[in-house]
Short mmCIF file of C-alpha atoms in Angstrom, two decimals:
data_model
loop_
_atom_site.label_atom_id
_atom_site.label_comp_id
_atom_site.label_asym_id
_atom_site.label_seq_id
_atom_site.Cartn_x
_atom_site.Cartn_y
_atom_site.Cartn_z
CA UNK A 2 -126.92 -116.46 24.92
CA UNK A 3 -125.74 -113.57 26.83
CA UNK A 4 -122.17 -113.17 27.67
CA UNK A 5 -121.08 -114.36 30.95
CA UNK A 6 -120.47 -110.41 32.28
CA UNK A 7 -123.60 -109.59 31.73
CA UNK A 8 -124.84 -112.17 33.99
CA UNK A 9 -122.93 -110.63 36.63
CA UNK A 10 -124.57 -107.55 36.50
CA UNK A 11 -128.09 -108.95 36.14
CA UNK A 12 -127.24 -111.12 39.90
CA UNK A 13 -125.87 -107.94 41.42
CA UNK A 14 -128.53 -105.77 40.36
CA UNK A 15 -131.06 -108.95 41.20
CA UNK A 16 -129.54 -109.15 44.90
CA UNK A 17 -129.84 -105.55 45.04
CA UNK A 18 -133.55 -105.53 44.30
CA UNK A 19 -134.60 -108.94 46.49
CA UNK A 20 -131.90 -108.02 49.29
CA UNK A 21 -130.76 -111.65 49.27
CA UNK A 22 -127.85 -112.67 48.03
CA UNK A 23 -127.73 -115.10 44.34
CA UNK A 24 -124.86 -116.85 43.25
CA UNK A 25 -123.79 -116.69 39.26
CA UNK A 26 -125.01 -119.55 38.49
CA UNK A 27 -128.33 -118.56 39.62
CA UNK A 28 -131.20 -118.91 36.81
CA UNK A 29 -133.89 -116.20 36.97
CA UNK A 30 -137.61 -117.11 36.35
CA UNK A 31 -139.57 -115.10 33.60
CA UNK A 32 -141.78 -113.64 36.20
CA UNK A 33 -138.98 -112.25 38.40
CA UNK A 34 -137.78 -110.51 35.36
CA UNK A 35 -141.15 -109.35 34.90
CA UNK A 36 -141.40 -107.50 37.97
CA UNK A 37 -138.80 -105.16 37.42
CA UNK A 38 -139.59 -101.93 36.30
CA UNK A 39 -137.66 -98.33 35.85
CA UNK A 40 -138.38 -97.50 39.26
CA UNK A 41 -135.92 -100.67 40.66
CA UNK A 42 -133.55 -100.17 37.94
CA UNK A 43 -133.13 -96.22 38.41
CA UNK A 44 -132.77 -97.19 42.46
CA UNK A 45 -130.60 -99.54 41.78
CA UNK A 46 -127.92 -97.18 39.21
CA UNK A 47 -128.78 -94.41 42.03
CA UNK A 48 -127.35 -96.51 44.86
CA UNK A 49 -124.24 -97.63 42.68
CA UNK A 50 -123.65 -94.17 41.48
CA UNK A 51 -124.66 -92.10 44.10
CA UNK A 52 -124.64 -93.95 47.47
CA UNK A 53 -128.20 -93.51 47.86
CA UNK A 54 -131.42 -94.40 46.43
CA UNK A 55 -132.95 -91.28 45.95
CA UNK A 56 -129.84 -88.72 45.56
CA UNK A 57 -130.76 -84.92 45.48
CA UNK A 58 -130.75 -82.88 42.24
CA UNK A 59 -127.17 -81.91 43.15
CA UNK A 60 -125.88 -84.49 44.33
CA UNK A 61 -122.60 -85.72 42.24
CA UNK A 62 -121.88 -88.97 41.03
CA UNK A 63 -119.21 -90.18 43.16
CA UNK A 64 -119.08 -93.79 42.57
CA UNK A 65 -119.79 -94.73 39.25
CA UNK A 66 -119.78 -93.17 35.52
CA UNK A 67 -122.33 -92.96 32.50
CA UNK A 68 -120.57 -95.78 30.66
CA UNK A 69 -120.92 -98.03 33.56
CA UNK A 70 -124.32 -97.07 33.66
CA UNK A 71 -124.93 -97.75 30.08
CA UNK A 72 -123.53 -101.31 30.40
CA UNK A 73 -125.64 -102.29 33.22
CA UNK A 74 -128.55 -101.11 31.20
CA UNK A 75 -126.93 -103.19 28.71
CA UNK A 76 -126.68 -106.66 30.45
CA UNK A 77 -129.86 -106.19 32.69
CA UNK A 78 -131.37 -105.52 29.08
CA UNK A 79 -130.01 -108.97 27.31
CA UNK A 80 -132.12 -111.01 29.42
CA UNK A 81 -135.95 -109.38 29.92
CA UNK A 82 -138.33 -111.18 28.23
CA UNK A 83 -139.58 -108.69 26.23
CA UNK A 84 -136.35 -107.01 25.09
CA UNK A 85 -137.33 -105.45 22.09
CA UNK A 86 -140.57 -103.54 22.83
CA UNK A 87 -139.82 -100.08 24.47
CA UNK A 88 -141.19 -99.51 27.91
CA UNK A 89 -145.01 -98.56 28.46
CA UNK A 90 -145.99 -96.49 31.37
CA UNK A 91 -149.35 -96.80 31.23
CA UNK A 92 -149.60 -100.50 30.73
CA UNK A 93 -146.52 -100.98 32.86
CA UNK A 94 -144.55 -103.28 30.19
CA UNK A 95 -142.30 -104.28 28.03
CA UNK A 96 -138.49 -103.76 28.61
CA UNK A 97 -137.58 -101.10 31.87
CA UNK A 98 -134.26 -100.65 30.55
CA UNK A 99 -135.65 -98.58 27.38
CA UNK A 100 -137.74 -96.22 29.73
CA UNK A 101 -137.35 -92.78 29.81
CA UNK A 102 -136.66 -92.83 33.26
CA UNK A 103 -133.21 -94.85 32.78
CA UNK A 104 -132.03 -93.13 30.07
CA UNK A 105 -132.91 -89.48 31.68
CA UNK A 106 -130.81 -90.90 35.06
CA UNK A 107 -127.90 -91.82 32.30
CA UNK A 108 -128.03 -88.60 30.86
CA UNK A 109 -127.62 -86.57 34.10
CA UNK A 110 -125.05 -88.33 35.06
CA UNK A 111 -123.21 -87.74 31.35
CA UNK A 112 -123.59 -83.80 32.39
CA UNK A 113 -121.83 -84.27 35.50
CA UNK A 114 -118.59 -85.77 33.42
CA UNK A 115 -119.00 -83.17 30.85
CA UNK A 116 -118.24 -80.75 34.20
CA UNK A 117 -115.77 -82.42 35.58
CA UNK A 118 -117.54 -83.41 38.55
CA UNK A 119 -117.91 -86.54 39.83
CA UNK A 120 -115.61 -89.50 39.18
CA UNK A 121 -113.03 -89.27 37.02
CA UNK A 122 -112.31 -91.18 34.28
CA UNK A 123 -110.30 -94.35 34.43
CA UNK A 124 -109.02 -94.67 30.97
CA UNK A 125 -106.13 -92.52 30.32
CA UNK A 126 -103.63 -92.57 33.67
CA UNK A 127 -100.13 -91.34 33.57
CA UNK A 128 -96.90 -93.30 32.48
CA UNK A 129 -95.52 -95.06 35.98
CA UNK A 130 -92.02 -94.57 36.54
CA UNK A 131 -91.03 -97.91 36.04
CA UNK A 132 -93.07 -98.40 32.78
CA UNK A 133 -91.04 -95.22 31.59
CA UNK A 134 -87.80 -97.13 32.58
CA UNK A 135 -88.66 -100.38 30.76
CA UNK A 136 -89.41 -98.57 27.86
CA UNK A 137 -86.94 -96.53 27.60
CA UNK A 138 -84.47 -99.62 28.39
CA UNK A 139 -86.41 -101.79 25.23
CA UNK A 140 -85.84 -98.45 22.90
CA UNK A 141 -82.08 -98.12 24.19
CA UNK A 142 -81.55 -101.91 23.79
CA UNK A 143 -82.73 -101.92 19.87
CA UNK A 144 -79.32 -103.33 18.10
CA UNK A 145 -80.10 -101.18 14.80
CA UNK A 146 -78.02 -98.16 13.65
CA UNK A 147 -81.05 -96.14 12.89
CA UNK A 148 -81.84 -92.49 13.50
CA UNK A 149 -85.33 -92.90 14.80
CA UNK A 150 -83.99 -95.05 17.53
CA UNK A 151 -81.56 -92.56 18.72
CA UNK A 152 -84.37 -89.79 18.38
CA UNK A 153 -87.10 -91.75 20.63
CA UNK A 154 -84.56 -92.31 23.30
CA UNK A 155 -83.50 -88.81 22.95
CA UNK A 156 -87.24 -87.65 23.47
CA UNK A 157 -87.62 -89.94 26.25
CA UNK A 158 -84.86 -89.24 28.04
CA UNK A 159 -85.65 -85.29 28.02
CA UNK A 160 -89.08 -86.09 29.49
#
């Protein structure tokens, strides 16, 4: 059973490709999962990362990153039918996740964050002002006589 976010992603990137809306609980037939193919997928990663379907060469990726990328891959991947066998182009099956076509549009977008360019990374942020001041509070509040206490305040206080 696939988890319940990748089943968000597979009804986005299904309302994407049918342009009609489907709620979550919405069960996809075997043959509607059989007519995707790299083409839909790579249109639909284009639109979500680039704002268009078919994004020039230079164009940056200004709306999503790689590792968004690679999830949707991911959770579109969990429920094809045929999700082990890599994708065929000549017989035009098997799973369109594992095409070379997805994983070159994942890669260009990884040398875009390697420059710099594009969006920036959500993980790491800077310390908020108050989060400094309830931490420094919880360190200044510590009832034991110990050195290390008085050093981490000392630190944080000089930041």
């Amino acid at each position: 059973m696939a988890p319940r976010r990748y089943k968000a992603v597979l009804v986005e990137f299904m309302s994407f490709n049918d342009t009609q809306n489907y709620s979550e609980d919405t069960e996809f037939s075997e043959r509607s999962l059989l007519r995707i193919t790299p083409e839909t997928i790579c249109r639909g990663m284009n639109m979500k990362t680039f704002g268009e379907l078919s994004p020039a060469d230079d164009d940056k990726p200004l709306h999503a990153r790689s590792a968004t990328l690679e999830f949707a891959k991911k959770a579109i991947s969990a429920f094809m039918p045929r999700k082990t066998v890599q994708w065929d182009p000549v017989r035009a099956e098997g799973n369109p996740t594992r095409s070379e076509a997805v994983n070159a549009l994942i890669k260009r977008v990884k040398k875009f964050e390697v420059r710099r360019e594009g969006v920036q990374s959500s993980a790491r942020r800077p310390i908020e002002y108050d989060e400094f001041i309830r931490l420094l509070t919880l360190v200044r509040s510590q009832t034991e006589k110990d050195s290390v206490r008085h050093l981490v305040s000392s630190v944080l206080t000089l930041q």
